[in-house]
């Protein structure tokens, strides 16, 4: 009937709107990081917000993204054309895959409104084949690009992601069902990273 058809179209429109809202919401918790180590080429990577205070934002990324630069630049999605200074508060692990870094952006004027804190999954029950989203800055795909893929494998805290990502995604969130289940560490043919549990313990 026409009523059923209209009702079905309305539900589809609502679901589509929710999906768009979700991706916009998630993007607001992801940042673009630019590091310029002395004597090296500029590096672009990704990070995500794990805590917000009145005039502070705490951001997690892969340690190798900011290696050699104690004050990298950060761009937030709600104000993506503005670059602000961050400070590397802590960095550990020389391993490209497992090394993590915590960045802090200070100053209320440096934090645009509408930022999102991404939720870390309480337990990473990843066995493989789960559908995931990766948000980041891969070359050729644009900034805050949302790429779909899957968990190829998991061994303890290590996960392998089957998605078309590159170095610009390093440090970015691996998202399943709206929560961060891992972080992209190194990028070879596949994305390699660690589970959200590793980020929480850090």
mmCIF file of C-alpha atoms in Angstrom:
data_model
loop_
_atom_site.group_PDB
_atom_site.id
_atom_site.type_symbol
_atom_site.label_atom_id
_atom_site.label_comp_id
_atom_site.label_asym_id
_atom_site.label_seq_id
_atom_site.Cartn_x
_atom_site.Cartn_y
_atom_site.Cartn_z
ATOM 1 C CA UNK A 1 0.000 0.000 0.000
ATOM 2 C CA UNK A 2 1.005 3.640 -0.367
ATOM 3 C CA UNK A 3 1.021 4.061 3.423
ATOM 4 C CA UNK A 4 3.405 1.139 3.849
ATOM 5 C CA UNK A 5 5.603 2.413 1.027
ATOM 6 C CA UNK A 6 5.807 5.900 2.542
ATOM 7 C CA UNK A 7 6.478 4.420 5.994
ATOM 8 C CA UNK A 8 9.258 2.246 4.569
ATOM 9 C CA UNK A 9 10.841 5.220 2.781
ATOM 10 C CA UNK A 10 10.614 7.277 5.964
ATOM 11 C CA UNK A 11 12.362 4.559 8.002
ATOM 12 C CA UNK A 12 15.068 4.247 5.317
ATOM 13 C CA UNK A 13 15.612 8.027 5.384
ATOM 14 C CA UNK A 14 15.902 7.962 9.186
ATOM 15 C CA UNK A 15 18.407 5.098 9.096
ATOM 16 C CA UNK A 16 20.439 6.913 6.422
ATOM 17 C CA UNK A 17 20.378 10.119 8.476
ATOM 18 C CA UNK A 18 21.557 8.224 11.564
ATOM 19 C CA UNK A 19 24.413 6.632 9.572
ATOM 20 C CA UNK A 20 25.508 10.049 8.271
ATOM 21 C CA UNK A 21 25.223 11.515 11.770
ATOM 22 C CA UNK A 22 27.309 8.672 13.177
ATOM 23 C CA UNK A 23 30.157 9.188 10.710
ATOM 24 C CA UNK A 24 30.115 12.947 11.288
ATOM 25 C CA UNK A 25 30.116 12.328 15.026
ATOM 26 C CA UNK A 26 33.061 9.962 14.745
ATOM 27 C CA UNK A 27 35.034 12.355 12.544
ATOM 28 C CA UNK A 28 34.767 15.010 15.250
ATOM 29 C CA UNK A 29 36.849 12.748 17.467
ATOM 30 C CA UNK A 30 39.628 12.233 14.905
ATOM 31 C CA UNK A 31 42.511 14.650 14.278
ATOM 32 C CA UNK A 32 45.113 15.230 11.593
ATOM 33 C CA UNK A 33 48.669 15.302 12.929
ATOM 34 C CA UNK A 34 51.620 16.912 11.160
ATOM 35 C CA UNK A 35 55.099 16.298 12.519
ATOM 36 C CA UNK A 36 58.301 17.924 11.289
ATOM 37 C CA UNK A 37 61.346 16.181 12.801
ATOM 38 C CA UNK A 38 64.607 18.114 12.222
ATOM 39 C CA UNK A 39 66.344 17.021 9.042
ATOM 40 C CA UNK A 40 63.449 14.799 7.963
ATOM 41 C CA UNK A 41 60.483 15.144 5.651
ATOM 42 C CA UNK A 42 57.194 16.261 7.159
ATOM 43 C CA UNK A 43 55.020 13.371 8.321
ATOM 44 C CA UNK A 44 51.226 13.250 8.304
ATOM 45 C CA UNK A 45 49.326 10.869 10.544
ATOM 46 C CA UNK A 46 46.123 10.472 12.494
ATOM 47 C CA UNK A 47 45.117 10.517 16.142
ATOM 48 C CA UNK A 48 41.893 10.431 18.125
ATOM 49 C CA UNK A 49 40.550 12.201 21.194
ATOM 50 C CA UNK A 50 40.340 10.085 24.340
ATOM 51 C CA UNK A 51 39.593 12.813 26.892
ATOM 52 C CA UNK A 52 38.327 16.396 26.889
ATOM 53 C CA UNK A 53 38.480 18.942 29.663
ATOM 54 C CA UNK A 54 37.551 22.620 29.756
ATOM 55 C CA UNK A 55 40.774 23.744 28.096
ATOM 56 C CA UNK A 56 42.567 20.461 27.357
ATOM 57 C CA UNK A 57 42.277 17.734 24.742
ATOM 58 C CA UNK A 58 44.120 14.432 25.133
ATOM 59 C CA UNK A 59 44.921 12.625 21.898
ATOM 60 C CA UNK A 60 46.365 9.162 21.298
ATOM 61 C CA UNK A 61 48.379 8.285 18.201
ATOM 62 C CA UNK A 62 51.120 5.907 17.093
ATOM 63 C CA UNK A 63 54.522 6.855 18.534
ATOM 64 C CA UNK A 64 56.268 6.808 15.160
ATOM 65 C CA UNK A 65 53.897 9.495 13.815
ATOM 66 C CA UNK A 66 55.392 12.102 16.172
ATOM 67 C CA UNK A 67 58.854 10.607 16.638
ATOM 68 C CA UNK A 68 61.449 13.395 16.663
ATOM 69 C CA UNK A 69 58.929 16.227 17.042
ATOM 70 C CA UNK A 70 57.906 17.110 20.603
ATOM 71 C CA UNK A 71 55.442 19.778 19.405
ATOM 72 C CA UNK A 72 53.544 18.500 16.370
ATOM 73 C CA UNK A 73 50.641 20.362 14.800
ATOM 74 C CA UNK A 74 47.038 19.168 15.109
ATOM 75 C CA UNK A 75 43.913 19.928 13.091
ATOM 76 C CA UNK A 76 40.426 19.168 14.420
ATOM 77 C CA UNK A 77 37.560 18.198 12.116
ATOM 78 C CA UNK A 78 35.156 20.995 13.215
ATOM 79 C CA UNK A 79 37.839 23.528 12.229
ATOM 80 C CA UNK A 80 39.954 21.560 9.791
ATOM 81 C CA UNK A 81 41.626 24.561 8.165
ATOM 82 C CA UNK A 82 43.235 25.633 11.458
ATOM 83 C CA UNK A 83 46.445 24.092 12.748
ATOM 84 C CA UNK A 84 47.256 24.280 16.473
ATOM 85 C CA UNK A 85 50.276 23.210 18.473
ATOM 86 C CA UNK A 86 50.226 20.057 20.551
ATOM 87 C CA UNK A 87 52.731 18.729 23.058
ATOM 88 C CA UNK A 88 53.868 15.120 23.267
ATOM 89 C CA UNK A 89 53.126 14.355 26.908
ATOM 90 C CA UNK A 90 54.285 10.748 26.804
ATOM 91 C CA UNK A 91 55.639 8.323 24.222
ATOM 92 C CA UNK A 92 56.753 4.749 24.636
ATOM 93 C CA UNK A 93 57.623 1.739 22.551
ATOM 94 C CA UNK A 94 60.082 1.730 19.694
ATOM 95 C CA UNK A 95 58.025 -0.817 17.790
ATOM 96 C CA UNK A 96 56.241 0.794 14.834
ATOM 97 C CA UNK A 97 53.136 -1.274 15.527
ATOM 98 C CA UNK A 98 52.792 -1.124 19.309
ATOM 99 C CA UNK A 99 54.443 2.198 20.194
ATOM 100 C CA UNK A 100 51.897 4.763 21.451
ATOM 101 C CA UNK A 101 52.057 8.483 22.153
ATOM 102 C CA UNK A 102 49.811 10.800 24.161
ATOM 103 C CA UNK A 103 49.443 14.372 22.899
ATOM 104 C CA UNK A 104 47.892 17.329 24.699
ATOM 105 C CA UNK A 105 46.391 20.438 23.130
ATOM 106 C CA UNK A 106 46.077 23.252 25.667
ATOM 107 C CA UNK A 107 44.001 26.417 25.606
ATOM 108 C CA UNK A 108 40.279 26.897 25.200
ATOM 109 C CA UNK A 109 40.866 29.027 22.098
ATOM 110 C CA UNK A 110 42.609 26.073 20.447
ATOM 111 C CA UNK A 111 39.656 23.728 20.946
ATOM 112 C CA UNK A 112 36.714 24.244 18.590
ATOM 113 C CA UNK A 113 33.210 23.432 19.792
ATOM 114 C CA UNK A 114 31.635 20.136 18.847
ATOM 115 C CA UNK A 115 34.598 17.865 19.515
ATOM 116 C CA UNK A 116 33.921 14.208 20.296
ATOM 117 C CA UNK A 117 35.611 11.800 22.684
ATOM 118 C CA UNK A 118 35.738 8.411 20.990
ATOM 119 C CA UNK A 119 34.700 5.471 23.134
ATOM 120 C CA UNK A 120 37.179 2.654 23.665
ATOM 121 C CA UNK A 121 35.521 -0.759 23.471
ATOM 122 C CA UNK A 122 35.331 -2.321 26.927
ATOM 123 C CA UNK A 123 36.460 -5.685 25.589
ATOM 124 C CA UNK A 124 37.965 -6.530 22.228
ATOM 125 C CA UNK A 125 36.320 -9.787 21.284
ATOM 126 C CA UNK A 126 37.845 -9.708 17.831
ATOM 127 C CA UNK A 127 38.391 -13.042 16.179
ATOM 128 C CA UNK A 128 38.526 -11.937 12.537
ATOM 129 C CA UNK A 129 36.113 -10.987 9.724
ATOM 130 C CA UNK A 130 34.423 -8.223 11.756
ATOM 131 C CA UNK A 131 33.499 -5.211 9.642
ATOM 132 C CA UNK A 132 35.324 -2.067 10.663
ATOM 133 C CA UNK A 133 35.780 1.586 9.726
ATOM 134 C CA UNK A 134 39.128 3.352 9.630
ATOM 135 C CA UNK A 135 39.154 7.158 9.714
ATOM 136 C CA UNK A 136 42.291 9.034 8.739
ATOM 137 C CA UNK A 137 44.310 10.867 6.146
ATOM 138 C CA UNK A 138 45.454 8.481 3.413
ATOM 139 C CA UNK A 139 47.096 10.082 0.411
ATOM 140 C CA UNK A 140 44.736 10.438 -2.532
ATOM 141 C CA UNK A 141 41.590 9.759 -0.503
ATOM 142 C CA UNK A 142 41.303 13.133 1.248
ATOM 143 C CA UNK A 143 41.363 14.109 4.887
ATOM 144 C CA UNK A 144 39.072 12.415 7.402
ATOM 145 C CA UNK A 145 38.429 9.733 4.810
ATOM 146 C CA UNK A 146 36.244 6.885 6.050
ATOM 147 C CA UNK A 147 37.431 3.555 4.714
ATOM 148 C CA UNK A 148 35.599 0.283 5.168
ATOM 149 C CA UNK A 149 37.332 -3.011 5.740
ATOM 150 C CA UNK A 150 37.536 -5.950 8.047
ATOM 151 C CA UNK A 151 39.639 -7.521 10.768
ATOM 152 C CA UNK A 152 41.845 -9.997 8.908
ATOM 153 C CA UNK A 153 43.285 -11.595 12.029
ATOM 154 C CA UNK A 154 44.022 -11.145 15.706
ATOM 155 C CA UNK A 155 46.800 -12.590 17.824
ATOM 156 C CA UNK A 156 46.651 -11.337 21.396
ATOM 157 C CA UNK A 157 46.989 -7.561 21.350
ATOM 158 C CA UNK A 158 48.001 -7.508 17.669
ATOM 159 C CA UNK A 159 45.422 -7.098 14.933
ATOM 160 C CA UNK A 160 45.666 -6.999 11.171
ATOM 161 C CA UNK A 161 43.234 -4.874 9.186
ATOM 162 C CA UNK A 162 42.221 -5.614 5.617
ATOM 163 C CA UNK A 163 41.521 -2.110 4.270
ATOM 164 C CA UNK A 164 43.016 0.191 1.651
ATOM 165 C CA UNK A 165 45.027 2.367 4.041
ATOM 166 C CA UNK A 166 48.472 3.971 4.009
ATOM 167 C CA UNK A 167 50.879 5.862 6.291
ATOM 168 C CA UNK A 168 48.436 8.761 6.678
ATOM 169 C CA UNK A 169 46.174 6.410 8.642
ATOM 170 C CA UNK A 170 48.883 5.594 11.197
ATOM 171 C CA UNK A 171 47.697 6.364 14.724
ATOM 172 C CA UNK A 172 44.058 6.446 13.713
ATOM 173 C CA UNK A 173 41.132 4.560 15.238
ATOM 174 C CA UNK A 174 39.837 1.197 14.085
ATOM 175 C CA UNK A 175 36.102 1.331 14.735
ATOM 176 C CA UNK A 176 33.548 -1.467 15.083
ATOM 177 C CA UNK A 177 29.920 -0.833 16.085
ATOM 178 C CA UNK A 178 30.697 2.803 16.876
ATOM 179 C CA UNK A 179 33.521 2.043 19.326
ATOM 180 C CA UNK A 180 37.290 2.060 18.978
ATOM 181 C CA UNK A 181 38.493 -1.541 18.973
ATOM 182 C CA UNK A 182 42.071 -0.769 17.938
ATOM 183 C CA UNK A 183 44.659 1.698 16.687
ATOM 184 C CA UNK A 184 46.499 1.597 13.361
ATOM 185 C CA UNK A 185 50.214 1.145 14.008
ATOM 186 C CA UNK A 186 52.289 0.299 10.950
ATOM 187 C CA UNK A 187 51.111 0.108 7.379
ATOM 188 C CA UNK A 188 52.425 -2.389 4.869
ATOM 189 C CA UNK A 189 50.180 -4.325 2.512
ATOM 190 C CA UNK A 190 47.730 -4.555 5.390
ATOM 191 C CA UNK A 191 47.205 -2.241 8.311
ATOM 192 C CA UNK A 192 48.759 -3.529 11.507
ATOM 193 C CA UNK A 193 47.825 -2.331 14.943
ATOM 194 C CA UNK A 194 46.924 -3.018 18.540
ATOM 195 C CA UNK A 195 43.645 -3.549 20.353
ATOM 196 C CA UNK A 196 41.767 -0.921 22.337
ATOM 197 C CA UNK A 197 42.869 -2.733 25.489
ATOM 198 C CA UNK A 198 46.457 -1.713 24.736
ATOM 199 C CA UNK A 199 45.363 1.911 24.413
ATOM 200 C CA UNK A 200 43.436 1.746 27.691
ATOM 201 C CA UNK A 201 46.378 0.229 29.543
ATOM 202 C CA UNK A 202 48.614 2.938 28.123
#
